[in-house]
Amino acid sequence: MPKLGMEPIRRKALVDAALKTIGHHGSLSVTMSDIAREAGVSPALAHHYFGSKDQLLLETIRSVLRQLHADAVAALRAAETPRGRVSAVVRVSFQADQFAPAVVAAWLAFFSEAQRSEEVRRLLALYARRLHSNLLSGLNRLSPPSDAARIAEGAAALIDGLYIRQSLKAAPLSIEASVALVEDYVTAQLLQTAARRPPVSGDPT
């Protein structure tokens, strides 16, 4: 009989093992035995907790998204200015545990699987909406709504693109370089938007 309180510990160990195994394989074509071996448990126990490999893989994606969401919420609460909110979202996107090679490879596998799985596609669409909304929470106070939405889309596309580039391992960028690239884009876009604004009535300039 399993020890009382072991279920959440083993479930988390299996989710962590699934993320690591997917990252090492570079695809979702891993077996329950592969994941169980990484977690140090039997395949039967893995099936007991999750029922099937598909359910375990979906829970793995949900786990990554929950952690990313929690980190983003905490970072936004700590930000003191609208521009600081944008920077907080950018930095959370490239924090060490999310930008680790195995996790980056797993993200790429998730996006690939979204072409075949409606549930995976739904989860990644939720990620995209959250990223866009979090960026807008700062950008909407810095530029008109249409410009804010455009800049948010561009920043999100850069973030996703840098993950893809990182997964190729041909010319990987550091966390700081990745953050700086997105920050430079946002700053340049905000300056261009400000330059296009009509002068305020009574402004001597």
mmCIF file of C-alpha atoms in Angstrom, residues 7-178:
data_model
loop_
_atom_site.group_PDB
_atom_site.id
_atom_site.type_symbol
_atom_site.label_atom_id
_atom_site.label_comp_id
_atom_site.label_asym_id
_atom_site.label_seq_id
_atom_site.Cartn_x
_atom_site.Cartn_y
_atom_site.Cartn_z
ATOM 1 C CA GLU A 7 0.617 10.429 -4.456
ATOM 2 C CA PRO A 8 1.253 14.166 -5.048
ATOM 3 C CA ILE A 9 5.000 13.594 -4.681
ATOM 4 C CA ARG A 10 5.022 10.762 -7.206
ATOM 5 C CA ARG A 11 2.711 12.598 -9.589
ATOM 6 C CA LYS A 12 5.071 15.589 -9.571
ATOM 7 C CA ALA A 13 8.074 13.292 -10.040
ATOM 8 C CA LEU A 14 6.381 11.734 -13.076
ATOM 9 C CA VAL A 15 5.525 15.138 -14.546
ATOM 10 C CA ASP A 16 9.110 16.332 -14.031
ATOM 11 C CA ALA A 17 10.407 13.110 -15.562
ATOM 12 C CA ALA A 18 8.058 13.474 -18.538
ATOM 13 C CA LEU A 19 9.315 17.009 -19.201
ATOM 14 C CA LYS A 20 12.927 15.886 -18.988
ATOM 15 C CA THR A 21 12.361 12.805 -21.163
ATOM 16 C CA ILE A 22 10.459 14.761 -23.825
ATOM 17 C CA GLY A 23 13.223 17.344 -23.866
ATOM 18 C CA HIS A 24 15.934 14.715 -24.302
ATOM 19 C CA HIS A 25 14.023 12.928 -27.075
ATOM 20 C CA GLY A 26 12.961 16.170 -28.732
ATOM 21 C CA SER A 27 9.453 14.825 -29.334
ATOM 22 C CA LEU A 28 6.404 13.424 -27.596
ATOM 23 C CA SER A 29 7.098 9.945 -28.980
ATOM 24 C CA VAL A 30 8.321 8.751 -25.607
ATOM 25 C CA THR A 31 6.856 5.760 -23.815
ATOM 26 C CA MET A 32 5.399 5.470 -20.351
ATOM 27 C CA SER A 33 8.295 3.113 -19.590
ATOM 28 C CA ASP A 34 10.808 5.825 -20.598
ATOM 29 C CA ILE A 35 9.142 8.324 -18.280
ATOM 30 C CA ALA A 36 8.730 5.858 -15.415
ATOM 31 C CA ARG A 37 12.389 4.865 -15.682
ATOM 32 C CA GLU A 38 13.441 8.521 -15.450
ATOM 33 C CA ALA A 39 11.185 8.984 -12.407
ATOM 34 C CA GLY A 40 12.457 5.807 -10.745
ATOM 35 C CA VAL A 41 9.053 4.132 -10.577
ATOM 36 C CA SER A 42 7.373 1.250 -12.388
ATOM 37 C CA PRO A 43 5.316 1.791 -15.587
ATOM 38 C CA ALA A 44 2.366 0.254 -13.739
ATOM 39 C CA LEU A 45 2.544 2.980 -11.094
ATOM 40 C CA ALA A 46 2.716 5.654 -13.788
ATOM 41 C CA HIS A 47 -0.412 4.226 -15.394
ATOM 42 C CA HIS A 48 -2.075 4.056 -11.987
ATOM 43 C CA TYR A 49 -1.613 7.785 -11.404
ATOM 44 C CA PHE A 50 -2.327 9.090 -14.914
ATOM 45 C CA GLY A 51 -4.184 6.362 -16.763
ATOM 46 C CA SER A 52 -2.393 6.869 -20.078
ATOM 47 C CA LYS A 53 0.648 8.500 -21.584
ATOM 48 C CA ASP A 54 -1.533 11.136 -23.264
ATOM 49 C CA GLN A 55 -2.978 12.184 -19.920
ATOM 50 C CA LEU A 56 0.482 12.420 -18.394
ATOM 51 C CA LEU A 57 1.752 14.510 -21.319
ATOM 52 C CA LEU A 58 -1.213 16.877 -21.065
ATOM 53 C CA GLU A 59 -0.615 17.271 -17.333
ATOM 54 C CA THR A 60 3.046 18.002 -18.098
ATOM 55 C CA ILE A 61 2.066 20.858 -20.403
ATOM 56 C CA ARG A 62 -0.422 22.158 -17.840
ATOM 57 C CA SER A 63 2.286 22.039 -15.172
ATOM 58 C CA VAL A 64 4.683 24.111 -17.291
ATOM 59 C CA LEU A 65 1.939 26.647 -18.034
ATOM 60 C CA ARG A 66 0.856 26.862 -14.378
ATOM 61 C CA GLN A 67 4.407 27.591 -13.253
ATOM 62 C CA LEU A 68 4.922 30.172 -15.998
ATOM 63 C CA HIS A 69 1.612 31.853 -15.090
ATOM 64 C CA ALA A 70 2.441 31.918 -11.373
ATOM 65 C CA ASP A 71 5.874 33.410 -12.066
ATOM 66 C CA ALA A 72 4.379 36.043 -14.370
ATOM 67 C CA VAL A 73 1.743 37.053 -11.800
ATOM 68 C CA ALA A 74 4.416 37.432 -9.104
ATOM 69 C CA ALA A 75 6.684 39.447 -11.418
ATOM 70 C CA LEU A 76 3.852 41.764 -12.470
ATOM 71 C CA ARG A 77 2.909 42.405 -8.852
ATOM 72 C CA ALA A 78 6.485 43.447 -8.121
ATOM 73 C CA ALA A 79 6.745 45.787 -11.114
ATOM 74 C CA GLU A 80 6.452 49.468 -10.203
ATOM 75 C CA THR A 81 5.888 51.090 -13.615
ATOM 76 C CA PRO A 82 4.105 50.222 -16.884
ATOM 77 C CA ARG A 83 7.449 49.761 -18.635
ATOM 78 C CA GLY A 84 8.590 47.672 -15.716
ATOM 79 C CA ARG A 85 5.583 45.397 -16.238
ATOM 80 C CA VAL A 86 6.621 44.754 -19.831
ATOM 81 C CA SER A 87 10.187 44.012 -18.768
ATOM 82 C CA ALA A 88 8.929 41.663 -16.053
ATOM 83 C CA VAL A 89 6.973 39.609 -18.588
ATOM 84 C CA VAL A 90 9.942 39.445 -20.952
ATOM 85 C CA ARG A 91 12.334 38.341 -18.238
ATOM 86 C CA VAL A 92 9.963 35.676 -16.901
ATOM 87 C CA SER A 93 9.738 34.241 -20.417
ATOM 88 C CA PHE A 94 13.480 33.614 -20.405
ATOM 89 C CA GLN A 95 14.076 32.668 -16.778
ATOM 90 C CA ALA A 96 16.542 29.849 -16.287
ATOM 91 C CA ASP A 97 14.093 27.024 -15.581
ATOM 92 C CA GLN A 98 11.989 27.860 -18.663
ATOM 93 C CA PHE A 99 14.957 28.451 -20.991
ATOM 94 C CA ALA A 100 16.864 25.307 -19.991
ATOM 95 C CA PRO A 101 17.741 23.172 -23.061
ATOM 96 C CA ALA A 102 15.456 20.258 -22.142
ATOM 97 C CA VAL A 103 12.501 22.577 -21.473
ATOM 98 C CA VAL A 104 13.084 24.497 -24.715
ATOM 99 C CA ALA A 105 13.110 21.188 -26.615
ATOM 100 C CA ALA A 106 9.905 20.174 -24.840
ATOM 101 C CA TRP A 107 8.220 23.454 -25.838
ATOM 102 C CA LEU A 108 9.105 22.764 -29.474
ATOM 103 C CA ALA A 109 7.634 19.263 -29.144
ATOM 104 C CA PHE A 110 4.454 20.765 -27.662
ATOM 105 C CA PHE A 111 4.063 23.145 -30.603
ATOM 106 C CA SER A 112 4.615 20.285 -33.029
ATOM 107 C CA GLU A 113 2.008 18.146 -31.268
ATOM 108 C CA ALA A 114 -0.483 21.033 -31.440
ATOM 109 C CA GLN A 115 -0.766 20.356 -35.187
ATOM 110 C CA ARG A 116 -2.368 17.005 -34.330
ATOM 111 C CA SER A 117 -3.954 17.393 -30.896
ATOM 112 C CA GLU A 118 -6.867 19.744 -30.271
ATOM 113 C CA GLU A 119 -6.242 19.648 -26.497
ATOM 114 C CA VAL A 120 -2.567 20.591 -26.865
ATOM 115 C CA ARG A 121 -3.540 23.340 -29.313
ATOM 116 C CA ARG A 122 -6.047 24.676 -26.799
ATOM 117 C CA LEU A 123 -3.447 24.761 -24.022
ATOM 118 C CA LEU A 124 -0.895 26.561 -26.190
ATOM 119 C CA ALA A 125 -3.553 29.036 -27.333
ATOM 120 C CA LEU A 126 -4.160 29.756 -23.643
ATOM 121 C CA TYR A 127 -0.417 30.393 -23.213
ATOM 122 C CA ALA A 128 -0.448 32.794 -26.186
ATOM 123 C CA ARG A 129 -3.447 34.722 -24.827
ATOM 124 C CA ARG A 130 -1.857 35.056 -21.403
ATOM 125 C CA LEU A 131 1.439 36.281 -22.847
ATOM 126 C CA HIS A 132 -0.357 38.844 -25.015
ATOM 127 C CA SER A 133 -2.519 40.017 -22.095
ATOM 128 C CA ASN A 134 0.441 40.300 -19.725
ATOM 129 C CA LEU A 135 2.392 42.393 -22.236
ATOM 130 C CA LEU A 136 -0.640 44.612 -22.830
ATOM 131 C CA SER A 137 -0.990 45.263 -19.102
ATOM 132 C CA GLY A 138 2.026 47.561 -19.412
ATOM 133 C CA LEU A 139 1.921 48.561 -23.080
ATOM 134 C CA ASN A 140 -1.655 49.866 -22.914
ATOM 135 C CA ARG A 141 -0.438 52.565 -20.524
ATOM 136 C CA LEU A 142 2.455 53.513 -22.782
ATOM 137 C CA SER A 143 0.828 53.773 -26.214
ATOM 138 C CA PRO A 144 -2.578 53.857 -27.947
ATOM 139 C CA PRO A 145 -4.460 50.520 -27.919
ATOM 140 C CA SER A 146 -3.800 49.668 -31.581
ATOM 141 C CA ASP A 147 -0.062 50.311 -31.201
ATOM 142 C CA ALA A 148 0.036 48.447 -27.884
ATOM 143 C CA ALA A 149 -1.574 45.387 -29.482
ATOM 144 C CA ARG A 150 0.858 45.494 -32.411
ATOM 145 C CA ILE A 151 3.910 45.795 -30.159
ATOM 146 C CA ALA A 152 2.627 42.985 -27.927
ATOM 147 C CA GLU A 153 2.211 40.721 -30.964
ATOM 148 C CA GLY A 154 5.712 41.517 -32.150
ATOM 149 C CA ALA A 155 7.270 40.932 -28.722
ATOM 150 C CA ALA A 156 5.404 37.623 -28.324
ATOM 151 C CA ALA A 157 6.531 36.520 -31.784
ATOM 152 C CA LEU A 158 10.126 37.359 -30.874
ATOM 153 C CA ILE A 159 9.895 35.386 -27.638
ATOM 154 C CA ASP A 160 8.489 32.311 -29.411
ATOM 155 C CA GLY A 161 10.999 32.677 -32.234
ATOM 156 C CA LEU A 162 13.916 32.801 -29.821
ATOM 157 C CA TYR A 163 12.734 29.545 -28.274
ATOM 158 C CA ILE A 164 12.724 27.937 -31.721
ATOM 159 C CA ARG A 165 16.178 29.302 -32.472
ATOM 160 C CA GLN A 166 17.438 28.082 -29.107
ATOM 161 C CA SER A 167 16.183 24.586 -29.869
ATOM 162 C CA LEU A 168 18.325 24.437 -33.039
ATOM 163 C CA LYS A 169 21.465 24.781 -30.894
ATOM 164 C CA ALA A 170 23.355 26.134 -33.918
ATOM 165 C CA ALA A 171 23.740 29.655 -32.555
ATOM 166 C CA PRO A 172 22.127 29.689 -29.101
ATOM 167 C CA LEU A 173 21.665 32.991 -27.333
ATOM 168 C CA SER A 174 22.140 33.505 -23.623
ATOM 169 C CA ILE A 175 19.256 34.472 -21.384
ATOM 170 C CA GLU A 176 20.554 38.034 -21.117
ATOM 171 C CA ALA A 177 21.027 38.349 -24.889
ATOM 172 C CA SER A 178 17.523 37.043 -25.517
#
